[in-house]
């Protein structure tokens, strides 16, 4: 299970976390704070090594990872099959640029095309880049295929959305911290209430080219829309010749117990946006997948990326796709998710106001009497469990799908004791 270099079981509570004692942690935190932009407020843990669901810090203490890089580490740290794919590719070729083709490129796009059921794939690097790619493609499709007058395309987005940090994307966020101070913003976006089909219907015009949504809002606090919502969105998009664009960057690739979160309603969007776990926790890999009538609108010179679809990214991405094709990780997410749901629902009324669970993914609203989400995450850290708060009072749990049942239960026990004020 663990790699605690102190030689003690990290699950025993006889090693209280004293912020002044761990010499290396202290030093490294100071260095990180003095010489880096303060665009994050990390927990004071400095990781030096990780394996599976466990991370070891610079002072040799082990922590259970219940965040998994916001789902970028669905397969855990250092999965042997992913490491092998990366190591093998490192010795062959790692970068060509798209000026030339390499031998992993066609195979990756074709295999990911099979997994998504789409004709074409366009690989990029970060999630935000893939979202930008989808926005560009949707607009071009709108002008060339739907016949929307030039430069008038509208894209409908959802309240509470999170799609990344570029200046276009934060322009249609309604999170003040993400947005304020970064304008002026790109026009062409209309926001409607997430989960409200009537609001969506009312927002569609002749110029609407796409509806962009997260099938579950991760950053929003693992917000699951009402049953039938995704099917309703699909119907509205079909009725008005509008592209349904699903940002599955955090929700997709096994996390919810299905390959895609849209699968829970048997809905197939026109465009999938993928990222995070697609890089296996090793390299940034994102992609847009869609049929030829959509992605086919891009011609040479109209979009690109120096690193997008590089050999290392494609080799790791191919292994991710082949691991997902077995269905094993999805099954694990479902089975462990049921166990997690059981445990978390028992906490309602005991320091927890509400929980939302889909697969191995949970949003937990903490009773303000217990403290803020940050307070709870700090208390969890003192017990060697790492999680992340969102929007002040919510905690998100997204353990690696490879976590053992025993470790998951132990982590949830720590949460139960923290919220109970133990
Ligand atoms: C993380 C995330 C993004 C942005 O991905 P980056 O790789 O950080 O740019 C976009 N959409 C969703 C739903 C995400 O969770």
Tab-separated table of C-alpha atoms in Angstrom, residues 54-393:
chain	number	residue	atom	x	y	z
A	54	UNK	CA	-0.300	7.465	-2.397
A	55	UNK	CA	2.081	10.411	-2.435
A	56	UNK	CA	5.178	10.784	-0.279
A	57	UNK	CA	6.436	14.221	0.723
A	58	UNK	CA	9.969	15.583	0.973
A	59	UNK	CA	10.018	14.602	4.638
A	60	UNK	CA	9.106	11.010	3.886
A	61	UNK	CA	5.480	11.119	5.037
A	62	UNK	CA	2.796	9.362	2.989
A	63	UNK	CA	-0.525	10.954	2.017
A	64	UNK	CA	-3.567	9.394	0.412
A	65	UNK	CA	-4.403	11.280	-2.794
A	66	UNK	CA	-8.166	11.829	-2.875
A	67	UNK	CA	-8.009	14.475	-5.640
A	68	UNK	CA	-6.029	12.696	-8.362
A	69	UNK	CA	-4.986	15.909	-10.086
A	70	UNK	CA	-8.633	16.922	-10.598
A	71	UNK	CA	-9.126	13.594	-12.452
A	72	UNK	CA	-5.928	13.889	-14.513
A	73	UNK	CA	-4.671	10.912	-12.490
A	74	UNK	CA	-7.638	8.580	-12.960
A	75	UNK	CA	-5.198	5.674	-13.392
A	76	UNK	CA	-3.168	6.651	-10.337
A	77	UNK	CA	0.437	7.735	-10.059
A	78	UNK	CA	2.956	5.798	-12.101
A	79	UNK	CA	0.654	3.183	-13.594
A	80	UNK	CA	3.067	0.516	-14.945
A	81	UNK	CA	1.416	0.240	-18.372
A	82	UNK	CA	1.470	4.015	-18.861
A	83	UNK	CA	5.050	4.322	-17.646
A	84	UNK	CA	6.087	1.578	-20.031
A	85	UNK	CA	4.406	3.294	-22.978
A	86	UNK	CA	6.133	6.570	-22.054
A	87	UNK	CA	9.546	5.005	-21.484
A	88	UNK	CA	9.431	3.141	-24.792
A	89	UNK	CA	8.442	6.234	-26.707
A	90	UNK	CA	11.089	8.391	-24.985
A	91	UNK	CA	13.772	6.216	-26.554
A	92	UNK	CA	12.293	6.523	-30.053
A	93	UNK	CA	11.060	10.008	-30.905
A	94	UNK	CA	9.292	12.603	-28.732
A	95	UNK	CA	8.555	15.579	-30.962
A	96	UNK	CA	8.259	16.194	-34.674
A	97	UNK	CA	5.808	19.130	-34.817
A	98	UNK	CA	2.835	18.678	-37.085
A	99	UNK	CA	4.984	19.736	-40.037
A	100	UNK	CA	5.709	16.012	-40.327
A	101	UNK	CA	3.706	12.935	-39.462
A	102	UNK	CA	4.979	10.379	-36.944
A	103	UNK	CA	4.082	6.747	-36.399
A	104	UNK	CA	1.954	7.248	-33.247
A	105	UNK	CA	-0.242	9.994	-34.674
A	106	UNK	CA	-2.640	8.179	-36.986
A	107	UNK	CA	-2.995	5.268	-34.570
A	108	UNK	CA	-3.833	7.536	-31.614
A	109	UNK	CA	-6.417	9.518	-33.562
A	110	UNK	CA	-7.973	6.390	-34.994
A	111	UNK	CA	-8.109	4.575	-31.624
A	112	UNK	CA	-9.539	7.606	-29.842
A	113	UNK	CA	-11.976	7.977	-32.728
A	114	UNK	CA	-13.134	4.414	-32.049
A	115	UNK	CA	-13.500	5.066	-28.304
A	116	UNK	CA	-15.587	8.191	-28.930
A	117	UNK	CA	-17.386	6.788	-31.961
A	118	UNK	CA	-16.343	9.849	-33.966
A	119	UNK	CA	-14.796	10.109	-37.454
A	120	UNK	CA	-12.056	12.563	-36.572
A	121	UNK	CA	-9.822	13.631	-33.707
A	122	UNK	CA	-7.761	16.799	-33.272
A	123	UNK	CA	-5.167	16.465	-30.497
A	124	UNK	CA	-4.063	19.493	-28.477
A	125	UNK	CA	-2.286	19.824	-25.116
A	126	UNK	CA	-4.231	21.533	-22.333
A	127	UNK	CA	-7.947	21.317	-21.710
A	128	UNK	CA	-8.399	25.027	-22.305
A	129	UNK	CA	-6.784	24.679	-25.731
A	130	UNK	CA	-9.172	21.893	-26.633
A	131	UNK	CA	-12.119	24.059	-25.533
A	132	UNK	CA	-10.785	26.930	-27.661
A	133	UNK	CA	-10.436	24.507	-30.558
A	134	UNK	CA	-14.047	23.393	-30.180
A	135	UNK	CA	-15.253	27.018	-30.072
A	136	UNK	CA	-13.367	27.842	-33.268
A	137	UNK	CA	-14.612	24.721	-35.020
A	138	UNK	CA	-18.221	25.374	-33.927
A	139	UNK	CA	-18.107	28.920	-35.306
A	140	UNK	CA	-16.578	27.847	-38.606
A	141	UNK	CA	-19.145	25.060	-38.882
A	142	UNK	CA	-21.841	27.654	-38.213
A	143	UNK	CA	-20.669	29.867	-41.095
A	144	UNK	CA	-19.831	27.129	-43.592
A	145	UNK	CA	-22.451	24.477	-42.891
A	146	UNK	CA	-25.350	26.146	-41.099
A	147	UNK	CA	-25.083	29.394	-43.061
A	148	UNK	CA	-24.914	31.833	-40.149
A	149	UNK	CA	-23.865	35.338	-41.363
A	150	UNK	CA	-20.122	36.000	-40.862
A	151	UNK	CA	-18.940	37.024	-37.401
A	152	UNK	CA	-22.375	36.772	-35.779
A	153	UNK	CA	-22.233	33.236	-34.337
A	154	UNK	CA	-23.572	32.732	-30.828
A	155	UNK	CA	-22.556	29.978	-28.440
A	156	UNK	CA	-24.750	29.148	-25.452
A	157	UNK	CA	-22.871	28.386	-22.212
A	158	UNK	CA	-24.039	27.441	-18.722
A	159	UNK	CA	-24.121	29.281	-15.434
A	160	UNK	CA	-21.454	28.024	-13.061
A	161	UNK	CA	-19.338	26.704	-15.938
A	162	UNK	CA	-15.641	25.962	-15.814
A	163	UNK	CA	-13.861	25.464	-19.118
A	164	UNK	CA	-10.337	26.718	-18.401
A	165	UNK	CA	-8.375	29.925	-18.017
A	166	UNK	CA	-7.751	31.549	-21.402
A	167	UNK	CA	-9.044	35.066	-21.929
A	168	UNK	CA	-11.912	33.963	-24.183
A	169	UNK	CA	-12.988	31.235	-21.771
A	170	UNK	CA	-12.909	33.328	-18.578
A	171	UNK	CA	-14.949	35.912	-20.468
A	172	UNK	CA	-17.978	33.605	-20.288
A	173	UNK	CA	-17.346	32.421	-16.726
A	174	UNK	CA	-19.591	33.803	-13.998
A	175	UNK	CA	-16.956	33.253	-11.310
A	176	UNK	CA	-15.757	36.718	-10.263
A	177	UNK	CA	-12.291	35.460	-9.280
A	178	UNK	CA	-11.786	33.835	-12.675
A	179	UNK	CA	-13.029	36.873	-14.585
A	180	UNK	CA	-12.580	40.169	-12.808
A	181	UNK	CA	-9.648	42.238	-14.002
A	182	UNK	CA	-9.123	40.312	-17.216
A	183	UNK	CA	-11.472	42.066	-19.651
A	184	UNK	CA	-12.321	43.165	-22.292
A	185	UNK	CA	-13.817	39.845	-23.268
A	186	UNK	CA	-14.699	38.183	-26.567
A	187	UNK	CA	-18.364	38.589	-27.585
A	188	UNK	CA	-20.617	35.841	-28.922
A	189	UNK	CA	-21.534	33.959	-25.734
A	190	UNK	CA	-24.933	33.710	-24.050
A	191	UNK	CA	-25.272	32.242	-20.551
A	192	UNK	CA	-28.301	30.212	-19.409
A	193	UNK	CA	-29.075	28.470	-16.120
A	194	UNK	CA	-27.431	25.026	-15.908
A	195	UNK	CA	-30.089	22.316	-15.752
A	196	UNK	CA	-32.917	24.486	-17.131
A	197	UNK	CA	-34.139	23.270	-20.537
A	198	UNK	CA	-36.694	26.077	-20.969
A	199	UNK	CA	-33.965	28.666	-20.473
A	200	UNK	CA	-31.852	26.911	-23.081
A	201	UNK	CA	-34.727	26.745	-25.573
A	202	UNK	CA	-35.378	30.457	-25.095
A	203	UNK	CA	-31.736	31.357	-25.704
A	204	UNK	CA	-31.452	29.644	-29.119
A	205	UNK	CA	-31.575	31.960	-32.148
A	206	UNK	CA	-30.846	31.602	-35.880
A	207	UNK	CA	-27.261	32.516	-35.095
A	208	UNK	CA	-26.727	29.864	-32.402
A	209	UNK	CA	-24.028	27.442	-33.518
A	210	UNK	CA	-23.342	25.478	-30.351
A	211	UNK	CA	-24.321	24.676	-26.793
A	212	UNK	CA	-21.225	24.153	-24.655
A	213	UNK	CA	-21.705	22.318	-21.382
A	214	UNK	CA	-20.128	20.059	-18.810
A	215	UNK	CA	-22.306	16.934	-18.399
A	216	UNK	CA	-21.450	17.248	-14.697
A	217	UNK	CA	-19.960	20.503	-13.382
A	218	UNK	CA	-16.789	19.419	-11.585
A	219	UNK	CA	-15.313	22.743	-10.579
A	220	UNK	CA	-18.836	23.893	-9.743
A	221	UNK	CA	-18.893	21.254	-6.977
A	222	UNK	CA	-19.738	18.023	-8.828
A	223	UNK	CA	-23.152	19.401	-9.790
A	224	UNK	CA	-25.216	16.719	-11.525
A	225	UNK	CA	-28.011	18.120	-13.721
A	226	UNK	CA	-31.577	16.794	-13.354
A	227	UNK	CA	-32.338	13.388	-14.912
A	228	UNK	CA	-33.145	13.738	-18.586
A	229	UNK	CA	-31.390	17.087	-18.928
A	230	UNK	CA	-28.668	15.886	-21.285
A	231	UNK	CA	-31.264	14.129	-23.445
A	232	UNK	CA	-33.269	17.352	-23.486
A	233	UNK	CA	-30.224	19.344	-24.576
A	234	UNK	CA	-29.612	16.798	-27.339
A	235	UNK	CA	-33.207	17.186	-28.586
A	236	UNK	CA	-33.076	20.978	-28.553
A	237	UNK	CA	-29.766	20.956	-30.438
A	238	UNK	CA	-31.205	18.544	-33.034
A	239	UNK	CA	-34.363	20.602	-33.469
A	240	UNK	CA	-32.421	23.814	-34.160
A	241	UNK	CA	-29.349	22.522	-36.019
A	242	UNK	CA	-27.030	23.448	-33.156
A	243	UNK	CA	-23.917	21.504	-32.131
A	244	UNK	CA	-24.010	19.880	-28.704
A	245	UNK	CA	-20.470	20.271	-27.370
A	246	UNK	CA	-19.698	18.264	-24.222
A	247	UNK	CA	-16.704	19.279	-22.138
A	248	UNK	CA	-15.808	15.852	-20.694
A	249	UNK	CA	-12.332	16.973	-19.633
A	250	UNK	CA	-12.984	16.221	-15.952
A	251	UNK	CA	-16.121	14.056	-16.102
A	252	UNK	CA	-15.025	11.743	-18.902
A	253	UNK	CA	-12.624	8.821	-19.249
A	254	UNK	CA	-13.953	6.528	-16.556
A	255	UNK	CA	-14.456	8.864	-13.612
A	256	UNK	CA	-18.247	8.515	-13.416
A	257	UNK	CA	-18.335	4.775	-14.029
A	258	UNK	CA	-18.884	5.164	-17.769
A	259	UNK	CA	-16.393	6.125	-20.460
A	260	UNK	CA	-18.178	9.468	-20.860
A	261	UNK	CA	-20.526	11.168	-18.418
A	262	UNK	CA	-22.991	11.658	-21.312
A	263	UNK	CA	-23.262	7.849	-21.487
A	264	UNK	CA	-25.386	7.896	-18.324
A	265	UNK	CA	-28.221	9.311	-20.447
A	266	UNK	CA	-27.214	7.469	-23.623
A	267	UNK	CA	-26.530	10.830	-25.179
A	268	UNK	CA	-23.925	11.295	-27.905
A	269	UNK	CA	-22.835	14.920	-28.272
A	270	UNK	CA	-21.661	16.254	-31.640
A	271	UNK	CA	-18.331	17.225	-30.151
A	272	UNK	CA	-16.410	15.666	-27.252
A	273	UNK	CA	-13.758	17.752	-25.536
A	274	UNK	CA	-11.264	15.568	-23.657
A	275	UNK	CA	-8.200	16.247	-21.560
A	276	UNK	CA	-6.881	15.592	-18.069
A	277	UNK	CA	-6.805	11.744	-17.764
A	278	UNK	CA	-6.109	11.447	-21.511
A	279	UNK	CA	-2.455	12.199	-20.678
A	280	UNK	CA	-2.317	9.408	-18.097
A	281	UNK	CA	-0.945	11.816	-15.495
A	282	UNK	CA	2.314	11.900	-17.449
A	283	UNK	CA	1.976	14.502	-20.195
A	284	UNK	CA	-0.684	17.082	-21.047
A	285	UNK	CA	-2.888	15.605	-23.758
A	286	UNK	CA	-6.235	16.986	-24.842
A	287	UNK	CA	-8.376	16.389	-27.892
A	288	UNK	CA	-11.518	17.324	-29.739
A	289	UNK	CA	-13.452	14.451	-31.322
A	290	UNK	CA	-16.267	14.963	-33.819
A	291	UNK	CA	-17.583	13.700	-37.129
A	292	UNK	CA	-16.203	14.763	-40.476
A	293	UNK	CA	-19.007	17.236	-41.202
A	294	UNK	CA	-17.831	19.206	-38.135
A	295	UNK	CA	-14.059	18.806	-37.685
A	296	UNK	CA	-13.696	18.623	-41.455
A	297	UNK	CA	-14.238	22.398	-41.671
A	298	UNK	CA	-10.615	22.986	-40.629
A	299	UNK	CA	-8.182	23.384	-43.522
A	300	UNK	CA	-4.370	23.608	-43.369
A	301	UNK	CA	-3.179	26.805	-41.703
A	302	UNK	CA	-6.416	27.513	-39.854
A	303	UNK	CA	-5.539	25.967	-36.499
A	304	UNK	CA	-2.555	24.303	-34.901
A	305	UNK	CA	-0.206	23.636	-32.028
A	306	UNK	CA	3.539	22.955	-31.900
A	307	UNK	CA	3.229	20.253	-29.268
A	308	UNK	CA	-0.309	19.028	-29.972
A	309	UNK	CA	-0.337	15.361	-30.974
A	310	UNK	CA	3.383	14.856	-30.334
A	311	UNK	CA	4.755	11.276	-30.319
A	312	UNK	CA	5.089	11.015	-26.533
A	313	UNK	CA	1.575	12.378	-25.991
A	314	UNK	CA	0.140	10.009	-28.597
A	315	UNK	CA	1.962	6.957	-27.203
A	316	UNK	CA	0.659	7.655	-23.685
A	317	UNK	CA	-2.786	8.567	-25.024
A	318	UNK	CA	-2.961	5.288	-26.956
A	319	UNK	CA	-2.284	3.353	-23.761
A	320	UNK	CA	-4.991	5.355	-21.949
A	321	UNK	CA	-7.481	4.558	-24.704
A	322	UNK	CA	-6.593	0.871	-24.646
A	323	UNK	CA	-6.941	0.746	-20.838
A	324	UNK	CA	-10.371	2.372	-21.070
A	325	UNK	CA	-11.456	0.008	-23.844
A	326	UNK	CA	-11.402	-2.916	-21.374
A	327	UNK	CA	-14.111	-1.288	-19.225
A	328	UNK	CA	-12.271	-2.346	-16.045
A	329	UNK	CA	-11.693	1.173	-14.776
A	330	UNK	CA	-15.287	2.178	-15.420
A	331	UNK	CA	-16.452	-0.887	-13.430
A	332	UNK	CA	-14.114	-0.016	-10.592
A	333	UNK	CA	-15.417	3.541	-10.507
A	334	UNK	CA	-18.969	2.240	-10.275
A	335	UNK	CA	-18.264	-0.333	-7.553
A	336	UNK	CA	-16.078	1.924	-5.403
A	337	UNK	CA	-18.446	4.807	-6.047
A	338	UNK	CA	-21.335	2.865	-4.486
A	339	UNK	CA	-19.230	2.243	-1.395
A	340	UNK	CA	-18.294	5.925	-1.260
A	341	UNK	CA	-21.912	7.024	-1.709
A	342	UNK	CA	-23.012	4.788	1.166
A	343	UNK	CA	-20.433	6.228	3.504
A	344	UNK	CA	-20.949	9.846	2.476
A	345	UNK	CA	-24.735	9.747	2.726
A	346	UNK	CA	-24.362	8.693	6.350
A	347	UNK	CA	-22.574	11.985	7.013
A	348	UNK	CA	-25.563	14.106	6.046
A	349	UNK	CA	-26.680	15.821	9.240
A	350	UNK	CA	-23.322	15.085	10.880
A	351	UNK	CA	-21.274	18.022	9.642
A	352	UNK	CA	-22.361	17.594	6.030
A	353	UNK	CA	-25.331	19.333	4.395
A	354	UNK	CA	-25.489	17.476	1.086
A	355	UNK	CA	-23.524	15.053	-1.066
A	356	UNK	CA	-23.565	14.429	-4.807
A	357	UNK	CA	-21.932	11.263	-6.106
A	358	UNK	CA	-21.505	9.845	-9.580
A	359	UNK	CA	-19.030	7.015	-9.983
A	360	UNK	CA	-15.936	7.629	-7.903
A	361	UNK	CA	-16.550	11.358	-7.786
A	362	UNK	CA	-18.214	13.331	-5.031
A	363	UNK	CA	-19.109	16.884	-4.094
A	364	UNK	CA	-19.669	17.316	-0.368
A	365	UNK	CA	-21.238	20.479	1.039
A	366	UNK	CA	-19.763	21.077	4.475
A	367	UNK	CA	-21.931	22.471	7.255
A	368	UNK	CA	-20.498	25.970	7.929
A	369	UNK	CA	-20.623	25.136	11.647
A	370	UNK	CA	-17.770	22.683	11.012
A	371	UNK	CA	-15.701	25.276	9.165
A	372	UNK	CA	-14.882	26.154	5.573
A	373	UNK	CA	-13.982	23.633	2.898
A	374	UNK	CA	-10.398	24.762	3.273
A	375	UNK	CA	-10.515	24.123	7.050
A	376	UNK	CA	-11.715	20.586	6.416
A	377	UNK	CA	-9.004	19.987	3.790
A	378	UNK	CA	-6.341	21.191	6.244
A	379	UNK	CA	-7.709	18.901	8.953
A	380	UNK	CA	-7.714	16.036	6.443
A	381	UNK	CA	-4.138	16.814	5.524
A	382	UNK	CA	-3.126	16.560	9.181
A	383	UNK	CA	-4.587	13.043	8.982
A	384	UNK	CA	-2.661	12.307	5.781
A	385	UNK	CA	-5.531	12.646	3.347
A	386	UNK	CA	-5.338	15.162	0.501
A	387	UNK	CA	-8.485	16.671	-0.994
A	388	UNK	CA	-9.467	20.050	-2.415
A	389	UNK	CA	-12.194	22.516	-1.585
A	390	UNK	CA	-14.152	24.412	-4.225
A	391	UNK	CA	-16.410	27.470	-3.895
A	392	UNK	CA	-15.719	27.944	-0.201
A	393	UNK	CA	-17.809	25.260	1.423
